[in-house]
Coordinates of C-alpha atoms and ligand atoms in Angstrom, one line a residue:
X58 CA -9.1 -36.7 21.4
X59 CA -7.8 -36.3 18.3
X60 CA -7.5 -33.1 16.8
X61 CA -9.3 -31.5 13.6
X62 CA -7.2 -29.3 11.2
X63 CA -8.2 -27.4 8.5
X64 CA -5.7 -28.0 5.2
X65 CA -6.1 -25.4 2.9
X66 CA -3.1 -26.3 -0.1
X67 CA -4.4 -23.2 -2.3
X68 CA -2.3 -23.0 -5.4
X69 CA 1.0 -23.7 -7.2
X70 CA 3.1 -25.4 -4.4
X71 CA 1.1 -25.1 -1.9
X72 CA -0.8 -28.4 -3.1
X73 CA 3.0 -29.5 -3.1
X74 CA 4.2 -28.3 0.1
X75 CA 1.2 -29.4 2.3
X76 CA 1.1 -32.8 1.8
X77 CA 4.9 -33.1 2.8
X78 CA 4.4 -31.1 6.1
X79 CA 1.9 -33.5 7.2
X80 CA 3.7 -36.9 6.2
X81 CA 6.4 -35.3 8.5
X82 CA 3.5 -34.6 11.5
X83 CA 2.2 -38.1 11.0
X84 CA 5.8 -38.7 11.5
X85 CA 6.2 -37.4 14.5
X86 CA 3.8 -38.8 15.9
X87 CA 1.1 -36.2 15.7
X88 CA -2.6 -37.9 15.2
X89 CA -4.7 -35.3 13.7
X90 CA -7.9 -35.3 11.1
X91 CA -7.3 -33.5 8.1
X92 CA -10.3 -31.9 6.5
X93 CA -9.7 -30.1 3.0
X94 CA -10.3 -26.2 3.0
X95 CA -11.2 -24.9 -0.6
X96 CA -8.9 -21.5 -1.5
X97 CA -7.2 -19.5 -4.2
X98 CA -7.3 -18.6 -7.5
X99 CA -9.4 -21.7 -9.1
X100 CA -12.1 -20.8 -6.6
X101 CA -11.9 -17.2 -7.8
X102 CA -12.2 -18.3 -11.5
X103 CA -15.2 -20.9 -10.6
X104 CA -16.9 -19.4 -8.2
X105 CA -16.0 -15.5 -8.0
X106 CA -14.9 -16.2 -4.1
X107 CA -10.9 -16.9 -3.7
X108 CA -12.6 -18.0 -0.1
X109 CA -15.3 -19.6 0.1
X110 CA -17.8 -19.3 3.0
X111 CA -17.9 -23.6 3.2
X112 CA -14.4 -22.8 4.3
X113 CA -14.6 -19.8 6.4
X114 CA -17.0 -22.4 8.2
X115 CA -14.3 -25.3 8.3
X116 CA -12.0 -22.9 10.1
X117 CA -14.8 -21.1 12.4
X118 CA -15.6 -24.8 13.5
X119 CA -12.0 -26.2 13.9
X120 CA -10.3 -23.1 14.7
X121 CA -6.8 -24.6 13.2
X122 CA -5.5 -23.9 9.6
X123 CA -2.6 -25.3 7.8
X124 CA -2.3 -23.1 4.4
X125 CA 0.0 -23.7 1.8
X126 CA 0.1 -20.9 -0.4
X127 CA -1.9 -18.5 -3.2
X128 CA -2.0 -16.9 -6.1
X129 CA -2.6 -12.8 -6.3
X130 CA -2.9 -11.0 -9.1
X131 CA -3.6 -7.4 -9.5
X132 CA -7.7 -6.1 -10.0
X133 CA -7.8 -6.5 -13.8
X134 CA -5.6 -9.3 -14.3
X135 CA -8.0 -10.9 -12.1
X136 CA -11.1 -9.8 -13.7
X137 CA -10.0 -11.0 -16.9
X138 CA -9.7 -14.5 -15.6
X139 CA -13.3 -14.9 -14.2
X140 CA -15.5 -17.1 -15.9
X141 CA -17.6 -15.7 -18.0
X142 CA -21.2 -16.4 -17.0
X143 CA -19.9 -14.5 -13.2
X144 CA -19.0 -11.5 -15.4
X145 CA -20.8 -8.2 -14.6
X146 CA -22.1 -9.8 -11.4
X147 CA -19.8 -7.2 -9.8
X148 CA -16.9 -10.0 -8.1
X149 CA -14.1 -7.9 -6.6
X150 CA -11.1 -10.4 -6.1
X151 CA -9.3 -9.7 -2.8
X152 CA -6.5 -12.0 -1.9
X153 CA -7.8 -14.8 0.0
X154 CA -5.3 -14.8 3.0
X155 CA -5.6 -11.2 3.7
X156 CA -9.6 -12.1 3.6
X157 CA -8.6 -14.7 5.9
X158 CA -6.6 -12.6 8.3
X159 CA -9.7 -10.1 8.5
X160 CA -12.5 -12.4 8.6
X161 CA -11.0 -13.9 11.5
X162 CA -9.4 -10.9 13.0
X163 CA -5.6 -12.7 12.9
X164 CA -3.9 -9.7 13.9
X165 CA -0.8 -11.2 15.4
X166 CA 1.3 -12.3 12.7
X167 CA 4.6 -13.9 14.2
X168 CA 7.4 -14.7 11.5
X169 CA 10.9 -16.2 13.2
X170 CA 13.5 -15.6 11.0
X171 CA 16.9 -18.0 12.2
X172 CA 20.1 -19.2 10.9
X173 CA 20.6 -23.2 10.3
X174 CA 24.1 -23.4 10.9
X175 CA 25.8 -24.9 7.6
X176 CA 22.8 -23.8 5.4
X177 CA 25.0 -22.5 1.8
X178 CA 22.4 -19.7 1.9
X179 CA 23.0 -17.7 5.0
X180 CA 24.1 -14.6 4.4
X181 CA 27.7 -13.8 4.8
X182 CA 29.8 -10.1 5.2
X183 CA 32.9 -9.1 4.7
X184 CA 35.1 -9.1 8.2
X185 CA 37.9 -6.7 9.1
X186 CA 41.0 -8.8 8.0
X187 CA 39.5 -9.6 4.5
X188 CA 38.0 -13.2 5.3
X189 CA 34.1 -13.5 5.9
X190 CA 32.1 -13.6 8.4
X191 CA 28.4 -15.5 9.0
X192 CA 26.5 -13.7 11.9
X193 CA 24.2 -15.4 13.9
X194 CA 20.6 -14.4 13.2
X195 CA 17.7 -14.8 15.5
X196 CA 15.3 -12.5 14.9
X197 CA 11.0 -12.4 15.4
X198 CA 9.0 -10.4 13.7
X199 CA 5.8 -9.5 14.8
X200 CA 3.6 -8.1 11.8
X201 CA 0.0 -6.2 13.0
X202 CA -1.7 -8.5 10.6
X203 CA -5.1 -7.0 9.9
X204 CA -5.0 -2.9 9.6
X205 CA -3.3 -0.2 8.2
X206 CA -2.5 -0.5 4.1
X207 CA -3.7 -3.7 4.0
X208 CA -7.3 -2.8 5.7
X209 CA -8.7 -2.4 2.6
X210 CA -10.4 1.2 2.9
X211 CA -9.0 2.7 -0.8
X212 CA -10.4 4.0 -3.8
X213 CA -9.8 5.4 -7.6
X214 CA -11.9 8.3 -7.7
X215 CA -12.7 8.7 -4.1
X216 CA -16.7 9.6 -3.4
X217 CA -16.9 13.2 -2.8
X218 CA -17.7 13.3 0.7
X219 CA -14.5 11.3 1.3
X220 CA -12.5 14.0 -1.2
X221 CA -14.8 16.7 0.9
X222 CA -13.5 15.1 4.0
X223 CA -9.8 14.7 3.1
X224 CA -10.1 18.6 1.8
X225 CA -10.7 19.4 6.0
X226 CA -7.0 18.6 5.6
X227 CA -4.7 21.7 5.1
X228 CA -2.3 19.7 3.1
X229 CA -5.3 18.0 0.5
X230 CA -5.2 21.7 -0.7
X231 CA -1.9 20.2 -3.2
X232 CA -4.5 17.7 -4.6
X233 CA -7.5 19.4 -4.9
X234 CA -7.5 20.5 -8.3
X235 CA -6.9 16.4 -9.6
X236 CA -9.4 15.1 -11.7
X237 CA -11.3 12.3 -9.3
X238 CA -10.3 9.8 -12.0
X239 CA -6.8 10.8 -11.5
X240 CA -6.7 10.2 -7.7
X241 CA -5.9 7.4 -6.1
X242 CA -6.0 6.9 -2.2
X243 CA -5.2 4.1 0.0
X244 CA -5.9 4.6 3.5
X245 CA -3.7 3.7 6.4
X246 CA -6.0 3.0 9.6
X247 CA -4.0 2.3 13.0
X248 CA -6.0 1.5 16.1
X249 CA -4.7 1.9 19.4
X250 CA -6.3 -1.3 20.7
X251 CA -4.3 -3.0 17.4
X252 CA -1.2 -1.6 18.2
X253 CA -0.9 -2.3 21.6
X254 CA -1.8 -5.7 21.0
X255 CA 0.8 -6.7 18.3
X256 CA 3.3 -4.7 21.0
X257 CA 2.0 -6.4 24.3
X258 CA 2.2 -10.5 22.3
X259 CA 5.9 -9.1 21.0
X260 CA 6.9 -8.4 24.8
X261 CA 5.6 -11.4 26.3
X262 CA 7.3 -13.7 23.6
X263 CA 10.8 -11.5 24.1
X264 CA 10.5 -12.3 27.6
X265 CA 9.3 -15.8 27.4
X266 CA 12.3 -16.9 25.1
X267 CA 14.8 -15.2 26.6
X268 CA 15.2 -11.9 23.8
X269 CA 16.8 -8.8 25.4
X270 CA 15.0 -6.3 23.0
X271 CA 12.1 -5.4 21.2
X272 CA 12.7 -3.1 17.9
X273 CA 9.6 -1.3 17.2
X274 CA 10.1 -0.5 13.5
X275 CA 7.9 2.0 11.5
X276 CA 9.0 5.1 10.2
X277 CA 7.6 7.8 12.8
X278 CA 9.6 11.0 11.3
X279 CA 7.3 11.0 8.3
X280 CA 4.3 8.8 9.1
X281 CA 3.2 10.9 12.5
X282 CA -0.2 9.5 13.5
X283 CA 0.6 5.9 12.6
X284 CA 3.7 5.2 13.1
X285 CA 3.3 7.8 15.8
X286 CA 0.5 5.7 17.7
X287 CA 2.6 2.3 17.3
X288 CA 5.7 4.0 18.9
X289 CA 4.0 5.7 21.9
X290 CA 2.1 2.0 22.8
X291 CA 5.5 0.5 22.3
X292 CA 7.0 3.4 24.9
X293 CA 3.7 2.2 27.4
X294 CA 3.7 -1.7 27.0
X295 CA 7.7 -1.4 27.4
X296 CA 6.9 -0.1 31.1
X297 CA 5.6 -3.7 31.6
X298 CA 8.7 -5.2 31.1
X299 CA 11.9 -3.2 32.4
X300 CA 14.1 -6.3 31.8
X301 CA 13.9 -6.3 27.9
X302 CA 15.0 -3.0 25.9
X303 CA 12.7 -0.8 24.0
X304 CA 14.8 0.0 20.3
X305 CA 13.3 2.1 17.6
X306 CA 14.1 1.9 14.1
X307 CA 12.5 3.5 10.9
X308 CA 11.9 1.1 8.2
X309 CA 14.1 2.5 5.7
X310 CA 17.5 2.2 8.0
X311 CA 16.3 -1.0 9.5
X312 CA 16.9 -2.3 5.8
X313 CA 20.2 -0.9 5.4
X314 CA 20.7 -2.4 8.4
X315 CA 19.8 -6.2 7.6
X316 CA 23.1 -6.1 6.3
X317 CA 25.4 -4.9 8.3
X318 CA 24.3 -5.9 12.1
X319 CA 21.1 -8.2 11.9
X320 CA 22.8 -10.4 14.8
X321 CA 21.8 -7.4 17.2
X322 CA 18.0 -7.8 16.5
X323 CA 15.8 -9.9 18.8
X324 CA 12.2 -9.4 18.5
X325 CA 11.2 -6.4 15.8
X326 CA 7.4 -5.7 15.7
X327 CA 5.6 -2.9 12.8
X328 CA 3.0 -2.6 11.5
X329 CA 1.1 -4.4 8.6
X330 CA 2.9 -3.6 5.6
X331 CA 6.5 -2.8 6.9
X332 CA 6.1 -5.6 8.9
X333 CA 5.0 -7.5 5.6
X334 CA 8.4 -5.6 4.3
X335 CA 10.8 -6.2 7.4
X336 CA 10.3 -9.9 7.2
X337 CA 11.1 -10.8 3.4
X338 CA 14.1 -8.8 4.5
X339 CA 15.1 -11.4 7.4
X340 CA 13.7 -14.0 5.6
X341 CA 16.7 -13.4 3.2
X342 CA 19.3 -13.7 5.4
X343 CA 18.5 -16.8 6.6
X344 CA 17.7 -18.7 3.1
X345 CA 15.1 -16.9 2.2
X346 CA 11.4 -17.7 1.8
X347 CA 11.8 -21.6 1.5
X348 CA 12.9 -21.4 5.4
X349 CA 10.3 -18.4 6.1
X350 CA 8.0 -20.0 8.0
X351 CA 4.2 -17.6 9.9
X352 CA 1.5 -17.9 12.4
X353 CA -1.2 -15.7 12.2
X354 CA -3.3 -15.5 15.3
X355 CA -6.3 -14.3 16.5
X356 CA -8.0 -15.1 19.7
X357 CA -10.3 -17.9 18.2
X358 CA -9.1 -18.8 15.1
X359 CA -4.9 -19.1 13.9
X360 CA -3.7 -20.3 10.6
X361 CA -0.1 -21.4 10.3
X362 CA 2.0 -21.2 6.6
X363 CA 4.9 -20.2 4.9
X364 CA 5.6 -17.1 3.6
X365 CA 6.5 -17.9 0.7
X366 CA 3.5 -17.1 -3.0
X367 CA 2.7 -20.8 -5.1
X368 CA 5.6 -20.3 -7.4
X369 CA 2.9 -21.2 -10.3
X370 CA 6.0 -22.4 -12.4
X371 CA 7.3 -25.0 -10.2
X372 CA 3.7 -26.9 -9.5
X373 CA 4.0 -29.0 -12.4
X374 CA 7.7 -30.0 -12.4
X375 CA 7.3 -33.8 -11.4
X376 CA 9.5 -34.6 -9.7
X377 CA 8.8 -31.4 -7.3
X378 CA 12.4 -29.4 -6.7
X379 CA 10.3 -26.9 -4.0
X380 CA 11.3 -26.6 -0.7
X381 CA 9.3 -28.1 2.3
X382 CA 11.1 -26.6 4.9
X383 CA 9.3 -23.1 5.4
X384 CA 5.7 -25.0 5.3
X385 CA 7.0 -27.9 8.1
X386 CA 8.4 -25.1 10.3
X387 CA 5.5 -23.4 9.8
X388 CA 3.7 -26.6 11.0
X389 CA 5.7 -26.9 13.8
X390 CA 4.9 -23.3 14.8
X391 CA 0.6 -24.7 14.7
X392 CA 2.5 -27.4 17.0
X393 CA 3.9 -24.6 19.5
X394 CA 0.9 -23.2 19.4
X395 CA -1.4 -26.1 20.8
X396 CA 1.0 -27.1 23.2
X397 CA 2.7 -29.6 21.4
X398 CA 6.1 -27.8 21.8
X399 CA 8.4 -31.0 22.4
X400 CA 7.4 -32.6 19.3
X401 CA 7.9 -28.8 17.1
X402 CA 11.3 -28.9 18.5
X403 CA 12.0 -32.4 17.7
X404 CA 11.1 -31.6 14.3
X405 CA 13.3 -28.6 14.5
X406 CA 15.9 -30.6 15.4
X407 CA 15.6 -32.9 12.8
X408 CA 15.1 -30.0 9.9
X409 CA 18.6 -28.1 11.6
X410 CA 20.2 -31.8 11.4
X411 CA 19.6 -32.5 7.7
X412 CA 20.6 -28.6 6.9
X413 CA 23.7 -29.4 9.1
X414 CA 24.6 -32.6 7.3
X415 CA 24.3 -31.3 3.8
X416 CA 23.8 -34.7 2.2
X417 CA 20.4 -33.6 1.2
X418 CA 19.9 -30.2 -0.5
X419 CA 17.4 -28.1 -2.6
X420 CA 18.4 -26.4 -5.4
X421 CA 18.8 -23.2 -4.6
X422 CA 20.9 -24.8 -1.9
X423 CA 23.4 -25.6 -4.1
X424 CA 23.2 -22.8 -5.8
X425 CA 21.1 -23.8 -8.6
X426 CA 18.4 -21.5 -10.6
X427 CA 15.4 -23.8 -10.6
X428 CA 14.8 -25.9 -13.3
X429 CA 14.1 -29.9 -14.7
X430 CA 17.7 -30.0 -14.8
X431 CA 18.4 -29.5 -11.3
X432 CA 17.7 -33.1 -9.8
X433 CA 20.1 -34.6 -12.5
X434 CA 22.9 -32.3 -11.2
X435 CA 22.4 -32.9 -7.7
X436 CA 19.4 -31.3 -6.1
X437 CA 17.0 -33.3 -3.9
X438 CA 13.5 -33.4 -4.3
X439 CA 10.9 -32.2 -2.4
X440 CA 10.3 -35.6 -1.3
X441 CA 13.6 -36.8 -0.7
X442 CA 14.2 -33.4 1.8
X443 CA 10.8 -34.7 3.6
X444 CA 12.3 -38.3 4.1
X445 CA 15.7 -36.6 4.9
X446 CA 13.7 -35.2 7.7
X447 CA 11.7 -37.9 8.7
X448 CA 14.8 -40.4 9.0
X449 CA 15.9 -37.8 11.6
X450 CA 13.6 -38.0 13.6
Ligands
IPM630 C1 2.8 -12.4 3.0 C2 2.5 -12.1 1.5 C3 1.0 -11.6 1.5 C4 1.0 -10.3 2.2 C5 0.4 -11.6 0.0 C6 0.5 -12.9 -0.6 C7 -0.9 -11.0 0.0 O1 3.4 -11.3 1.0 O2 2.1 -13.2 3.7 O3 3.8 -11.8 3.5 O4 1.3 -9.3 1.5 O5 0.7 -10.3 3.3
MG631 MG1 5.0 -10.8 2.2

């Protein structure tokens, strides 16, 4: 049977990226249907809804989304750019993939971060007799995908039972004399459920792939009942699974960190927003967001795309200079997930063999800020990487 999949391009390069992700599926082989999911910021100008409910109803029916990549812009940036017959209808615009994540309760958000050998990005350190050194990273982060900053609970001027409820709180008594319009609050929920199971899925990947530790990375000191509550279902689930260690890390260090020892993290797993955090930091070291590939899992629906935003200034450059690689991985990790896992590593393979060989490179690759110019002095298109990759395989 062949399988449906929902491709939702979005904006900027997403509508460039997509495309090249499934020539290199069809590629390998892989028969799927592709059915076109509306999303991002035209939708929001048109229609007032970044996402649609004719798409929330693609992905509740086919359950498997390939997204490219959107276009956020803060609350009156975005009001500004709504048409104007849906003005004063009261439109909010919320970013479309964090709507995603919550309408479909995608709270596991898995984001490998791994060094292609010979890739002219990976980051390098200074070693102890003067030369340099390029450590080996391999790290999984596993962000909780759907509460905490990102929930959505916040306001300017709170309502006063929420200012009467927050003044139950000995230390509201240094705000209480702000003007309401003055106040800004964003809430951070944690759920105990939520946290143990972002904890319990990274375990059971550290142990399925062979990882001897899991860093639980929040900020615990400060942050007491969040952070707190993340930590102590880190200390439980770790019970489960004596073979793998438990490490703890606060945010803030674990960023130093990135740069002196990243080899020595396996799987790292915070919550929402330092996970969001953590894994741009990774990302980095390892080429940064044209490799960082996502999946973002829930238990009916998952959506699979690259971290990277639409880099609205490169959609229009024909030929495209983008990079394909974090939206095929990113592919290949919708692969792993429907048990397709040969043919993910045989594009893997092939992606790590075109790195490795160096014949084919994007611009930033060779160390190029982006541009027209870049092709003409030796950068490959975003096509040309895709055929690199297909020839591989
Ligand atoms: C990510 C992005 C998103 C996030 C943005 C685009 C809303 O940074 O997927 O990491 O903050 O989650
Ligand atoms: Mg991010």
């Amino acid at each position: 049977m062949k399988r449906t999949i929902v491709a939702m391009p979005g904006d900027g390069i997403g509508k460039v990226v997509l495309p090249e992700a499934i020539r290199v599926l069809s590629a390998a082989g892989f028969e799927a249907e592709y059915v076109n999911g509306d999303i991002g910021w035209e939708f929001w100008c048109s229609e007032g809804n970044p996402l649609p409910q004719r798409t929330i109803d693609l992905l509740a029916e086919h359950r498997i989304g390939l997204f490219g990549a959107i276009t956020s812009k803060p609350k009156n940036k975005a009001a500004e750019e709504l048409d104007p017959s849906l003005r004063e209808n009261g439109y909010v615009y919320y970013s479309p993939i964090v709507s995603m994540r919550q309408h479909f309760d995608l709270d596991i958000c898995i984001r490998p971060c791994r060094t292609f050998p010979n890739n002219p990005l990976n980051f390098i350190r200074k070693s102890a007799d003067g030369g340099f050194e390029e450590p080996v990273v391999d790290t999984v982060v596993f962000r909780q995908n759907t509460q905490g900053l990102y929930a959505g609970v916040e306001w300017t001027n709170p309502p006063r039972q929420v200012r009467e409820a927050l003044d139950t709180h000995p230390r509201f008594a240094a705000f209480r004399d702000v003007p309401g319009e003055d106040l800004a609050v964003s809430t951070r929920i944690f759920t105990r459920e939520y946290c143990r199971r972002i904890v319990t899925a990274a375990f059971e990947y550290a142990r399925q792939f062979g990882y001897r530790s899991v860093t639980v990375c929040e900020k615990p000191n400060v942050i007491r009942e969040t952070s707190g509550m993340m930590e102590a279902e880190a200390a439980a689930v770790a019970r489960d699974f004596p073979d793998i260690q438990l490490w703890s890390t606060n945010i803030d260090a674990q960023m130093m960190w990135l740069t002196k020892n990243p080899e020595d993290y396996g799987v790292i797993v915070a919550g929402n927003m330092f996970g969001d955090i953590v894994s741009d930091g990774f990302a980095g070291l390892v080429g940064g967001l044209g490799f960082a590939c996502s999946a973002n899992i829930g238990r009916d629906v998952a959506v699979f795309e690259p971290t990277h935003g639409s880099a609205p200034k490169y959609e229009t450059l024909a030929p495209s200079i983008v990079n394909p690689i974090a939206m095929v991985l990113s592919a290949c990790m919708m692969l792993d997930h429907i048990g397709e896992k040969e043919r993910a590593d045989r594009i893997r393979s092939a992606i790590t063999a075109v790195i490795d060989e160096g014949a084919v490179r994007s611009y930033d690759m060779i160390k190029l800020a982006g541009g027209p110019d870049v092709i003409a002095r030796g950068a490959a298109t975003t096509q040309q990487i895709t055929d690199a990759i297909i020839a591989k395989l």
